[in-house]
Coordinates of C-alpha atoms and ligand atoms in Angstrom, one line a residue:
M1 CA -7.2 -10.3 -32.2
M2 CA -7.2 -12.6 -29.1
R3 CA -10.5 -14.4 -28.3
L4 CA -12.3 -13.4 -25.2
A5 CA -11.9 -16.9 -23.7
E6 CA -8.2 -16.6 -24.2
K7 CA -8.1 -13.3 -22.4
I8 CA -9.9 -14.7 -19.4
K9 CA -7.5 -17.6 -19.2
L10 CA -4.5 -15.3 -19.3
V11 CA -6.0 -13.2 -16.5
E12 CA -6.5 -16.3 -14.4
E13 CA -2.9 -17.2 -15.0
V14 CA -1.7 -13.7 -14.0
V15 CA -3.8 -13.6 -10.8
S16 CA -2.7 -17.1 -9.7
V17 CA 1.0 -16.5 -10.0
P18 CA 2.0 -16.9 -6.3
H19 CA 3.6 -14.0 -4.4
Y20 CA 6.3 -14.5 -1.8
N21 CA 7.1 -11.9 0.8
V22 CA 9.7 -11.9 3.5
A23 CA 8.4 -11.4 7.1
G24 CA 11.7 -12.0 9.0
Y25 CA 14.1 -14.6 10.3
T26 CA 14.4 -16.3 13.6
H27 CA 15.6 -19.6 15.0
G28 CA 17.1 -20.8 11.7
K29 CA 13.9 -20.1 9.8
L30 CA 13.0 -17.7 7.1
V31 CA 9.4 -16.6 7.9
Y32 CA 7.4 -15.5 4.8
T33 CA 3.9 -15.2 3.4
T34 CA 2.9 -16.8 0.1
T35 CA -0.3 -16.9 -1.9
E36 CA 0.5 -20.4 -3.3
E37 CA -2.8 -21.7 -1.9
G38 CA -4.8 -18.8 -3.4
V39 CA -4.8 -16.8 -0.1
A40 CA -1.9 -15.3 1.9
C41 CA -0.6 -17.9 4.3
L42 CA 2.3 -17.7 6.8
W43 CA 5.1 -20.2 6.3
S44 CA 8.6 -20.9 7.5
L45 CA 11.6 -22.2 5.5
D46 CA 14.3 -24.0 7.5
T47 CA 17.3 -22.5 5.6
S48 CA 19.6 -25.4 6.4
S49 CA 17.3 -28.4 5.7
G50 CA 15.0 -26.7 3.2
L51 CA 12.0 -27.9 5.1
K52 CA 8.9 -25.7 4.7
T53 CA 6.2 -25.5 7.4
R54 CA 2.8 -23.8 7.2
L55 CA 2.3 -21.6 10.3
A56 CA -1.1 -19.9 9.6
D57 CA -3.6 -19.5 6.9
D58 CA -5.5 -16.4 5.5
V59 CA -3.2 -13.9 7.3
Y60 CA -3.9 -10.2 6.9
M61 CA -0.8 -8.6 8.4
V62 CA 2.5 -9.9 9.9
G63 CA 4.5 -7.9 12.5
N64 CA 8.2 -7.6 12.6
I65 CA 10.1 -10.7 13.7
V66 CA 12.9 -10.4 16.3
P67 CA 15.8 -12.9 16.3
D68 CA 15.7 -13.5 20.0
S69 CA 12.1 -14.6 20.1
P70 CA 10.7 -17.7 18.3
L71 CA 7.3 -16.0 18.0
A72 CA 5.7 -14.3 15.0
V73 CA 2.7 -12.0 15.5
Y74 CA 0.1 -11.7 12.8
T75 CA -3.5 -10.7 12.3
K76 CA -6.5 -12.3 10.6
D77 CA -9.8 -10.9 9.4
V78 CA -12.6 -12.6 11.4
S79 CA -15.5 -10.7 9.8
R80 CA -15.6 -11.8 6.1
G81 CA -13.7 -8.8 4.9
R82 CA -15.2 -6.2 7.2
E83 CA -11.7 -5.6 8.6
Q84 CA -12.5 -6.6 12.1
Q85 CA -9.3 -8.4 12.9
R86 CA -7.8 -10.5 15.7
A87 CA -4.1 -10.8 16.5
Y88 CA -2.3 -14.1 17.1
L89 CA 1.2 -15.4 17.9
V90 CA 2.8 -18.4 16.4
D91 CA 5.9 -20.2 17.6
V92 CA 8.0 -20.9 14.4
R93 CA 9.8 -23.9 16.1
N94 CA 6.6 -26.0 16.5
G95 CA 3.8 -24.1 14.9
K96 CA 1.9 -23.6 18.2
R97 CA -0.6 -20.7 17.9
R98 CA -2.2 -18.5 20.5
E99 CA -4.9 -15.9 20.0
I100 CA -4.5 -12.5 21.7
G101 CA -8.1 -13.0 22.9
E102 CA -8.3 -9.9 25.0
V103 CA -8.2 -7.6 22.0
E104 CA -11.8 -7.9 20.6
P105 CA -12.0 -7.8 16.8
R106 CA -11.3 -4.3 15.5
R107 CA -9.4 -2.6 12.6
I108 CA -5.7 -3.3 13.3
T109 CA -3.6 -0.8 11.4
E110 CA -0.1 -1.9 12.7
V111 CA 1.5 -4.6 14.8
C112 CA 5.0 -4.6 16.2
F113 CA 6.9 -6.8 18.6
D114 CA 10.1 -6.6 20.7
G115 CA 10.2 -10.3 21.7
K116 CA 8.3 -9.6 25.0
T117 CA 5.5 -7.3 24.2
V118 CA 3.2 -6.8 21.2
A119 CA 2.1 -3.2 20.3
L120 CA -1.0 -2.7 18.2
S121 CA -2.5 0.4 16.7
T122 CA -6.2 -0.1 16.1
A123 CA -9.5 1.7 15.4
S124 CA -13.0 1.1 16.6
E125 CA -16.2 2.9 15.8
E126 CA -15.4 5.5 18.4
A127 CA -11.6 5.9 18.7
V128 CA -8.1 5.3 17.4
E129 CA -6.3 3.2 20.0
L130 CA -3.0 1.8 21.2
W131 CA -2.9 -1.7 22.8
I132 CA -0.2 -3.8 24.3
A133 CA -0.3 -7.6 24.5
K134 CA 1.8 -10.3 26.1
P135 CA 2.7 -13.7 24.6
D136 CA 0.3 -15.4 27.1
G137 CA -2.6 -13.6 25.2
S138 CA -3.4 -11.0 27.8
A139 CA -3.8 -7.4 26.6
E140 CA -4.5 -3.9 27.6
K141 CA -5.6 -0.7 25.9
V142 CA -3.1 1.9 26.9
Y143 CA -4.1 5.0 24.9
Q144 CA -7.0 6.4 22.9
T145 CA -7.5 9.4 20.7
R146 CA -9.4 10.8 17.7
D147 CA -6.1 11.6 15.9
L148 CA -4.8 9.2 13.2
L149 CA -1.8 7.3 14.5
F150 CA 0.2 4.3 13.6
A151 CA 2.6 2.4 15.8
S152 CA 5.8 1.3 14.1
S153 CA 8.1 0.1 16.9
I154 CA 8.2 -1.2 20.4
Y155 CA 11.4 -1.6 22.5
H156 CA 11.7 -2.4 26.2
G157 CA 8.8 -0.3 27.5
R158 CA 8.4 2.3 24.8
I159 CA 6.2 2.4 21.8
A160 CA 6.9 4.7 18.9
G161 CA 5.0 5.7 15.8
V162 CA 3.6 8.6 13.8
G163 CA 0.3 10.4 13.5
V164 CA -1.4 13.6 12.6
L165 CA -0.9 14.8 16.1
R166 CA -0.7 18.6 15.9
G167 CA -4.0 19.0 14.0
D168 CA -2.1 20.0 10.8
P169 CA -3.4 17.6 8.0
R170 CA -0.2 18.0 6.1
T171 CA 2.3 16.9 8.8
Y172 CA 3.1 13.7 10.6
E173 CA 4.6 13.9 14.1
I174 CA 6.3 11.2 16.0
F175 CA 4.8 9.9 19.3
I176 CA 6.6 8.0 22.0
Y177 CA 4.4 6.2 24.5
D178 CA 6.2 5.3 27.7
L179 CA 4.6 2.1 29.2
S180 CA 6.1 2.7 32.7
D181 CA 4.4 6.0 33.4
G182 CA 1.8 6.3 30.6
E183 CA 3.3 9.4 29.2
F184 CA 2.5 10.2 25.6
T185 CA 5.1 12.5 24.1
V186 CA 4.9 14.2 20.7
Y187 CA 8.2 14.9 18.9
T188 CA 9.2 16.5 15.6
P189 CA 12.6 17.8 14.7
K190 CA 10.8 20.8 13.1
E191 CA 7.2 22.1 13.0
G192 CA 5.7 21.5 9.6
A193 CA 7.8 18.4 8.9
S194 CA 6.5 14.9 8.1
N195 CA 8.1 12.0 9.9
R196 CA 7.8 8.3 9.2
S197 CA 8.2 4.9 10.8
P198 CA 10.4 5.5 13.9
K199 CA 12.3 2.4 14.9
L200 CA 13.6 2.1 18.5
F201 CA 16.8 0.5 19.6
Q202 CA 18.1 1.0 23.2
E203 CA 17.9 4.8 23.7
K204 CA 17.9 5.6 20.0
M205 CA 15.2 6.1 17.4
L206 CA 15.8 5.9 13.7
F207 CA 13.2 7.6 11.5
A208 CA 12.7 9.3 8.2
T209 CA 12.0 13.1 8.2
T210 CA 11.4 16.0 5.8
A211 CA 12.6 18.4 8.5
F212 CA 15.7 19.5 6.6
G213 CA 14.5 19.5 3.0
G214 CA 14.1 16.2 1.1
E215 CA 13.4 13.1 3.1
R216 CA 16.4 11.9 5.2
L217 CA 17.1 9.2 7.8
L218 CA 18.1 10.5 11.2
I219 CA 18.5 9.2 14.7
Y220 CA 17.1 10.9 17.8
D221 CA 18.8 10.0 21.0
L222 CA 15.9 9.9 23.5
K223 CA 18.1 10.3 26.6
E224 CA 20.4 13.0 25.3
K225 CA 17.5 14.6 23.4
R226 CA 19.8 15.1 20.4
L227 CA 19.6 14.4 16.7
E228 CA 22.4 12.4 15.1
E229 CA 23.4 11.3 11.6
P230 CA 23.3 7.5 11.1
E231 CA 26.8 6.1 10.5
Y232 CA 27.5 3.2 8.1
A233 CA 30.5 1.1 7.5
Y234 CA 30.2 1.4 3.7
K235 CA 29.6 4.4 1.6
D236 CA 27.9 2.9 -1.5
Y237 CA 24.7 4.9 -0.8
E238 CA 26.5 8.2 -1.3
R239 CA 26.2 7.8 -5.1
F240 CA 22.4 7.8 -5.0
D241 CA 19.9 10.5 -4.4
F242 CA 16.7 9.1 -3.0
T243 CA 13.4 10.9 -2.6
E244 CA 12.2 8.5 0.0
Y245 CA 13.4 5.8 2.4
V246 CA 10.7 3.3 2.1
L247 CA 12.1 0.7 4.6
F248 CA 14.7 0.8 7.3
D249 CA 15.6 -0.8 10.6
W250 CA 18.3 -1.7 13.0
F251 CA 20.0 -5.1 13.0
E252 CA 22.7 -6.9 15.0
G253 CA 23.0 -4.5 17.9
G254 CA 22.9 -1.1 16.3
R255 CA 23.8 -1.4 12.6
I256 CA 21.3 -0.1 10.0
W257 CA 19.8 -1.4 6.7
F258 CA 17.6 0.8 4.5
V259 CA 15.8 0.8 1.2
G260 CA 15.8 4.1 -0.8
K261 CA 13.5 4.9 -3.6
R262 CA 13.6 7.2 -6.6
E263 CA 11.2 7.2 -9.5
G264 CA 9.4 4.1 -8.3
R265 CA 12.5 2.0 -8.1
T266 CA 14.5 1.0 -5.1
R267 CA 18.0 0.1 -3.9
A268 CA 18.8 -1.7 -0.6
F269 CA 21.9 -1.0 1.6
V270 CA 23.1 -3.0 4.5
D271 CA 25.3 -0.9 6.7
G272 CA 25.8 1.3 3.7
M273 CA 26.7 -1.6 1.3
L274 CA 24.7 -1.8 -1.9
I275 CA 22.8 -5.1 -2.3
P276 CA 22.9 -6.3 -5.9
L277 CA 19.2 -7.0 -6.7
P278 CA 17.6 -6.5 -10.1
E279 CA 15.9 -3.3 -11.1
G280 CA 12.4 -3.0 -9.6
F281 CA 11.1 -2.8 -6.1
I282 CA 12.3 -4.3 -2.8
H283 CA 9.2 -5.0 -0.6
M284 CA 11.0 -6.2 2.6
L285 CA 14.3 -7.6 3.6
T286 CA 16.0 -9.2 6.6
V287 CA 19.7 -9.5 7.4
V288 CA 20.9 -12.9 8.7
G289 CA 24.7 -13.0 9.3
D290 CA 26.4 -12.6 5.9
K291 CA 23.1 -13.2 4.0
V292 CA 20.2 -11.0 3.1
Y293 CA 16.7 -12.3 2.2
A294 CA 14.7 -9.8 0.2
S295 CA 11.3 -9.9 -1.5
H296 CA 11.4 -8.2 -4.8
S297 CA 9.3 -7.6 -7.9
S298 CA 8.9 -5.4 -10.9
L299 CA 5.9 -4.5 -13.2
T300 CA 6.9 -7.5 -15.3
E301 CA 8.1 -9.9 -12.6
P302 CA 6.0 -11.3 -9.7
R303 CA 7.2 -11.1 -6.1
K304 CA 10.0 -13.6 -5.3
I305 CA 12.4 -14.0 -2.4
Y306 CA 16.1 -13.7 -3.2
E307 CA 19.0 -14.7 -1.0
V308 CA 22.1 -12.5 -1.4
D309 CA 25.4 -13.5 -0.1
L310 CA 27.1 -10.3 1.2
T311 CA 30.6 -11.7 1.0
T312 CA 30.4 -13.0 -2.6
G313 CA 27.6 -10.8 -4.0
K314 CA 25.9 -14.0 -5.3
V315 CA 22.1 -13.7 -5.8
E316 CA 19.8 -16.7 -5.8
T317 CA 16.1 -17.1 -6.0
V318 CA 15.0 -19.1 -2.9
L319 CA 11.2 -18.8 -3.3
G320 CA 9.3 -17.7 -6.3
V321 CA 8.2 -18.6 -9.8
G322 CA 8.5 -16.8 -13.1
L323 CA 5.6 -15.9 -15.3
P324 CA 4.1 -18.4 -17.8
S325 CA 5.7 -17.6 -21.1
R326 CA 2.4 -16.7 -22.8
V327 CA 2.0 -14.1 -20.1
K328 CA 5.5 -12.8 -20.2
T329 CA 5.6 -12.4 -24.0
R330 CA 2.5 -10.2 -23.9
L331 CA 4.0 -7.7 -21.3
D332 CA 6.1 -5.4 -23.4
R333 CA 8.0 -2.5 -22.0
A334 CA 7.4 -1.0 -18.6
Y335 CA 8.9 2.5 -18.1
P336 CA 8.2 5.8 -16.3
A337 CA 7.1 8.7 -18.6
K338 CA 6.8 12.4 -17.8
Y339 CA 4.3 15.0 -18.9
R340 CA 3.0 18.4 -17.8
S341 CA -0.4 18.8 -16.3
F342 CA -2.9 21.6 -16.8
D343 CA -0.9 24.0 -14.5
G344 CA 2.6 23.0 -15.6
V345 CA 3.2 20.5 -12.7
E346 CA 5.3 17.6 -13.9
I347 CA 3.6 14.2 -13.5
T348 CA 5.2 10.8 -13.9
A349 CA 3.2 7.9 -15.2
Y350 CA 4.3 4.3 -15.3
V351 CA 3.5 2.9 -18.7
V352 CA 3.2 -0.8 -19.5
E353 CA 2.8 -1.4 -23.2
S354 CA 1.0 -4.5 -24.4
A355 CA 2.8 -6.6 -27.0
D356 CA -0.7 -7.6 -28.2
A357 CA -2.0 -4.1 -29.0
S358 CA -1.2 -1.9 -32.0
K359 CA -0.1 1.7 -31.7
P360 CA -2.3 3.5 -31.3
G361 CA -4.3 0.9 -29.6
P362 CA -6.9 0.5 -26.8
C363 CA -5.5 2.0 -23.6
I364 CA -6.4 2.0 -19.9
V365 CA -5.6 4.9 -17.6
Y366 CA -5.1 3.1 -14.4
V367 CA -5.7 5.2 -11.3
H368 CA -4.1 4.0 -8.1
G369 CA -5.6 4.0 -4.6
G370 CA -4.4 5.6 -1.5
P371 CA -4.3 8.4 -2.5
W372 CA -1.0 8.6 -0.7
A373 CA 0.5 5.7 -2.6
E374 CA 1.9 5.2 -6.1
V375 CA 2.3 2.9 -9.0
A376 CA 5.9 1.9 -8.8
D377 CA 8.0 -0.6 -10.8
R378 CA 6.5 -3.5 -8.7
W379 CA 4.2 -6.3 -9.5
N380 CA 0.5 -5.3 -9.9
P381 CA -1.9 -8.0 -10.9
F382 CA -4.4 -5.4 -12.2
I383 CA -1.9 -3.7 -14.5
A384 CA -0.4 -7.0 -15.7
S385 CA -3.8 -8.5 -16.4
L386 CA -4.9 -5.5 -18.5
A387 CA -1.6 -5.5 -20.5
V388 CA -1.8 -9.2 -21.3
C389 CA -5.4 -8.7 -22.5
G390 CA -4.2 -6.3 -25.1
Y391 CA -4.4 -2.9 -23.5
H392 CA -1.6 -0.4 -23.1
V393 CA -1.7 0.8 -19.5
V394 CA -0.8 4.3 -18.4
A395 CA -0.7 4.7 -14.6
P396 CA -0.2 8.3 -13.6
N397 CA 1.3 9.2 -10.2
F398 CA -1.0 12.2 -9.9
R399 CA -0.4 15.0 -7.4
G400 CA -0.8 13.6 -3.9
S401 CA 1.1 10.4 -4.8
T402 CA 4.0 9.3 -2.8
G403 CA 7.5 9.0 -4.3
Y404 CA 8.0 12.5 -5.6
G405 CA 8.7 14.5 -2.5
E406 CA 6.6 15.7 0.4
E407 CA 5.4 18.9 -1.2
F408 CA 4.0 16.9 -4.1
R409 CA 2.3 14.4 -1.7
R410 CA 0.6 17.3 0.1
M411 CA -0.8 18.8 -3.1
D412 CA -4.1 16.9 -2.9
I413 CA -4.8 17.9 0.7
G414 CA -7.8 20.2 0.6
D415 CA -8.4 19.4 -3.1
P416 CA -9.1 15.7 -3.7
G417 CA -10.8 15.2 -7.0
G418 CA -9.5 18.6 -8.1
G419 CA -5.9 19.0 -9.4
D420 CA -5.3 15.3 -9.1
L421 CA -8.3 14.5 -11.3
M422 CA -6.8 16.9 -14.0
D423 CA -3.5 15.0 -13.8
V424 CA -5.4 11.9 -14.7
V425 CA -7.2 13.6 -17.5
Y426 CA -3.9 14.8 -18.8
A427 CA -2.6 11.2 -18.7
A428 CA -5.3 10.3 -21.3
E429 CA -4.3 13.3 -23.4
W430 CA -0.6 12.4 -23.2
A431 CA -1.4 8.8 -24.2
R432 CA -3.4 10.0 -27.3
G433 CA -0.8 12.7 -28.1
K434 CA 2.1 10.1 -28.0
G435 CA 0.3 7.8 -30.5
L436 CA -0.1 5.1 -27.8
A437 CA -3.9 5.3 -27.3
S438 CA -6.8 5.0 -29.6
K439 CA -9.8 4.5 -27.3
V440 CA -9.2 5.2 -23.6
A441 CA -10.9 3.7 -20.5
I442 CA -10.4 5.0 -17.0
L443 CA -10.1 2.2 -14.4
G444 CA -9.3 2.3 -10.7
Y445 CA -10.0 0.7 -7.3
S446 CA -10.7 2.5 -4.1
Y447 CA -9.4 6.1 -4.4
G448 CA -8.9 5.1 -8.0
G449 CA -12.6 4.1 -8.1
F450 CA -13.5 7.4 -6.7
M451 CA -11.5 9.2 -9.4
T452 CA -13.2 7.0 -12.0
F453 CA -16.7 7.9 -10.8
L454 CA -15.8 11.6 -10.7
A455 CA -13.8 11.8 -13.9
T456 CA -16.6 10.2 -16.0
V457 CA -19.1 12.9 -14.8
K458 CA -16.8 15.9 -14.6
R459 CA -14.7 15.3 -17.7
P460 CA -17.2 13.1 -19.7
D461 CA -15.6 13.8 -23.1
V462 CA -12.2 12.4 -22.2
W463 CA -13.1 8.8 -21.8
D464 CA -14.6 6.0 -23.9
A465 CA -15.6 3.9 -20.8
G466 CA -15.0 3.7 -17.0
V467 CA -14.4 0.8 -14.6
A468 CA -14.8 1.7 -10.9
G469 CA -13.9 -0.8 -8.2
A470 CA -14.7 -0.1 -4.5
G471 CA -15.2 3.6 -5.3
I472 CA -16.6 6.6 -3.5
T473 CA -19.7 8.4 -5.0
D474 CA -20.8 10.5 -2.0
W475 CA -18.3 11.8 0.7
E476 CA -21.1 12.8 3.1
E477 CA -22.6 9.4 3.2
M478 CA -19.3 7.6 3.3
Y479 CA -18.2 9.8 6.3
E480 CA -21.4 8.8 8.2
L481 CA -20.7 5.1 7.6
G482 CA -17.0 5.2 8.5
D483 CA -15.2 4.3 11.7
A484 CA -13.1 6.6 13.8
F485 CA -10.1 6.0 11.5
F486 CA -11.8 6.7 8.2
R487 CA -13.8 9.7 9.5
R488 CA -10.5 11.4 10.5
F489 CA -8.9 10.2 7.2
V490 CA -11.6 12.1 5.2
E491 CA -11.2 15.2 7.3
I492 CA -7.4 15.2 6.8
L493 CA -7.7 14.5 3.0
F494 CA -10.1 17.4 2.6
G495 CA -8.1 19.7 4.9
E496 CA -11.3 20.1 6.9
R497 CA -13.0 21.7 3.9
R498 CA -16.4 20.0 4.3
E499 CA -17.9 22.5 1.9
L500 CA -16.0 20.7 -0.9
W501 CA -17.6 17.3 -0.2
K502 CA -20.6 17.8 -2.6
D503 CA -18.5 19.2 -5.4
R504 CA -16.3 16.1 -5.3
S505 CA -19.1 13.5 -5.2
A506 CA -20.2 12.0 -8.5
A507 CA -23.7 11.5 -6.9
Y508 CA -24.4 15.2 -7.6
F509 CA -23.4 15.1 -11.3
A510 CA -24.7 11.7 -12.5
E511 CA -26.7 13.3 -15.3
N512 CA -23.3 14.2 -17.0
L513 CA -22.3 10.6 -17.4
K514 CA -21.9 9.8 -21.2
V515 CA -19.9 6.6 -21.4
P516 CA -20.7 3.0 -20.2
L517 CA -19.7 2.4 -16.7
C518 CA -18.7 -0.9 -15.0
I519 CA -19.1 -0.8 -11.3
M520 CA -17.6 -3.5 -9.0
H521 CA -18.0 -3.3 -5.2
P522 CA -17.2 -5.7 -2.3
Q523 CA -20.4 -6.2 -0.2
N524 CA -18.5 -6.1 3.1
D525 CA -16.3 -3.0 2.3
T526 CA -15.9 -0.9 5.5
R527 CA -13.5 1.7 4.0
T528 CA -15.6 2.6 1.0
P529 CA -19.0 1.3 1.9
L530 CA -21.4 -0.2 -0.7
K531 CA -24.5 1.7 0.3
P532 CA -23.8 5.0 -1.4
V533 CA -22.7 3.2 -4.6
L534 CA -26.0 1.2 -4.7
R535 CA -27.8 4.6 -4.5
Y536 CA -25.6 5.9 -7.3
A537 CA -26.5 2.9 -9.5
A538 CA -30.2 3.4 -8.8
K539 CA -29.7 7.0 -10.0
L540 CA -28.0 5.9 -13.1
L541 CA -30.9 3.5 -13.8
E542 CA -33.4 6.3 -13.4
L543 CA -31.4 8.5 -15.7
G544 CA -31.2 5.8 -18.4
K545 CA -27.4 5.5 -18.3
T546 CA -25.5 2.5 -19.5
F547 CA -23.9 0.7 -16.7
E548 CA -23.3 -2.7 -15.0
L549 CA -23.1 -3.4 -11.3
H550 CA -21.3 -6.3 -9.7
V551 CA -21.5 -6.8 -5.9
L552 CA -18.9 -9.2 -4.6
P553 CA -20.4 -11.2 -1.7
E554 CA -18.4 -12.0 1.4
V555 CA -15.5 -9.8 0.2
G556 CA -14.0 -6.8 1.9
H557 CA -12.0 -3.8 0.7
A558 CA -8.6 -5.5 1.1
M559 CA -8.9 -8.6 -1.0
T560 CA -6.9 -11.4 0.5
R561 CA -8.0 -14.2 -1.8
M562 CA -6.7 -14.4 -5.4
D563 CA -10.2 -15.6 -6.4
D564 CA -11.6 -12.3 -5.3
V565 CA -9.1 -10.4 -7.4
F566 CA -10.2 -12.5 -10.3
K567 CA -13.8 -11.7 -9.6
V568 CA -13.1 -8.0 -9.9
L569 CA -11.0 -8.4 -13.1
F570 CA -13.3 -10.9 -14.9
P571 CA -16.3 -8.5 -15.4
A572 CA -13.8 -5.7 -16.2
V573 CA -12.3 -7.7 -19.0
L574 CA -15.7 -8.6 -20.5
F575 CA -16.8 -5.0 -20.3
L576 CA -13.6 -3.5 -21.8
E577 CA -13.8 -6.1 -24.6
K578 CA -17.2 -4.7 -25.6
Y579 CA -16.5 -1.0 -25.2
I580 CA -12.9 -0.3 -26.0
S581 CA -11.3 -3.2 -27.9
K582 CA -12.8 -2.5 -31.2
Ligands
4NP1 P1 -7.6 3.0 -0.7 O1 -8.8 3.3 0.3 O2 -7.6 3.8 -1.9 O3 -7.7 1.5 -0.9 O4 -6.4 3.3 0.1 C1 -9.3 4.5 0.6 C2 -10.3 4.5 1.5 C3 -10.9 5.7 1.9 C4 -10.4 6.9 1.3 C5 -9.4 6.9 0.4 C6 -8.9 5.7 0.0 N1 -10.9 8.1 1.8 O5 -10.6 9.1 1.2 O6 -11.7 8.1 2.7

């Protein structure tokens, strides 16, 4: 049995392994973010001299980089985690920075750039908005709505993106905003389809759509008003059957690269040619002549940047470090497992077995956030930390998760905390039935924190303990405290069924809690506010329940500092040691 001090040290090592992520390439420089300094910073690497230059610190989001402009656009939180962000431009040749000062701090959901104009989708208290900005820092709000929307591309006078634009919470339509006449056009190849991430080039728009069955990449010609199949020089992709196209874009005047995903693992193709990267997940890539730079990770390997030579197929790590061996040896197998839920629906869970736990041994059911997200075969410091501490981790992709088709993703709409919660309960049963789990704790952050709160009061007999980070205990109160974006988000998630809010709020069932609960919450969280959770804790105190509460000062929902990740994990590890290790 490992000593507690040893576990804490291992978690610190896991959390401090730096991540590297490709942002793009321009003017001879690979632009990337890294957490080497304990917080995400923007850097450039001169690929001929090897010289590295720091461009910006504590960055939140980086926009796409275009080869004909030396500028990179990025955002920073200026509100100690309250997600009030500003946008900036930096010249990668000389590191000169400029603030886009005319956009007052607000939630920025996307940034994109065509070399001349920046497009931003944002949200304020009152509205969801589209802004444009120029490299001189001037900016203008061009559109506002109460619908959810996200810009994904700008090209010579047009902005494209997706949103819930026809009032159907299940579907995402495309919008095209024309800067010359201010016309906002909604497009979908078929009513009822979900469309993703349109990318503009000349008169063409490349996008993913479920209009014709499973997700496919298609091109819409904006001038001819016609759909086309993308064409590729190579046919390697034909051997694969992907459920989703997670990333795609144009390069070099009309060629296309894309990343397809199946079962939480991805493959990348450049003009149809398979890129020989290891098994796992490709987070981003950029094509530079006959080279590809890609950031990649797996559940047992942190994010690194690889260079792939397209002519020789040679793969090299350009940025990134491996895990310390004491960490690596404790991460045993990582694999997807399938089980049937209460109503026969097939659920996939990613399992990471701990080399330090017996079988059966203490087990964590890790519930991901989103809820329209997934646990894939990619680096996750929470999962890795728990596994190195001697817990088997079972991470179910419950109904509503991405990665298993659009019908599956939509299954939680109008029923959050219903069927998806049962899928999580069945993950615990599966782990016990397989002989993997002895004691089981449920642990999650954000939507996963919500599920933890609800699971421990609605299915109190399934768990031995619960750890809820940045969770939701009361939908009504959370809605009141949300901005325009999150109010709409909640309406969409519940499929407008407000009458369900109470039944899906742990606040109304607190007396059912039976197991010790560890609560962690960022003080400045503006997505899942602290206030309702404090009230919940007060209720638990009144009822004489066993719980602990940790408020993280000066931290927001999206933790950018590795220290803050550690601050969430540290109490969790102490708590789990006490309640499920023995
Ligand atoms: P996430 O955050 O799980 O980190 O993506 C969330 C914030 C709000 C809601 C869900 C998730 N919500 O349902 O309102």
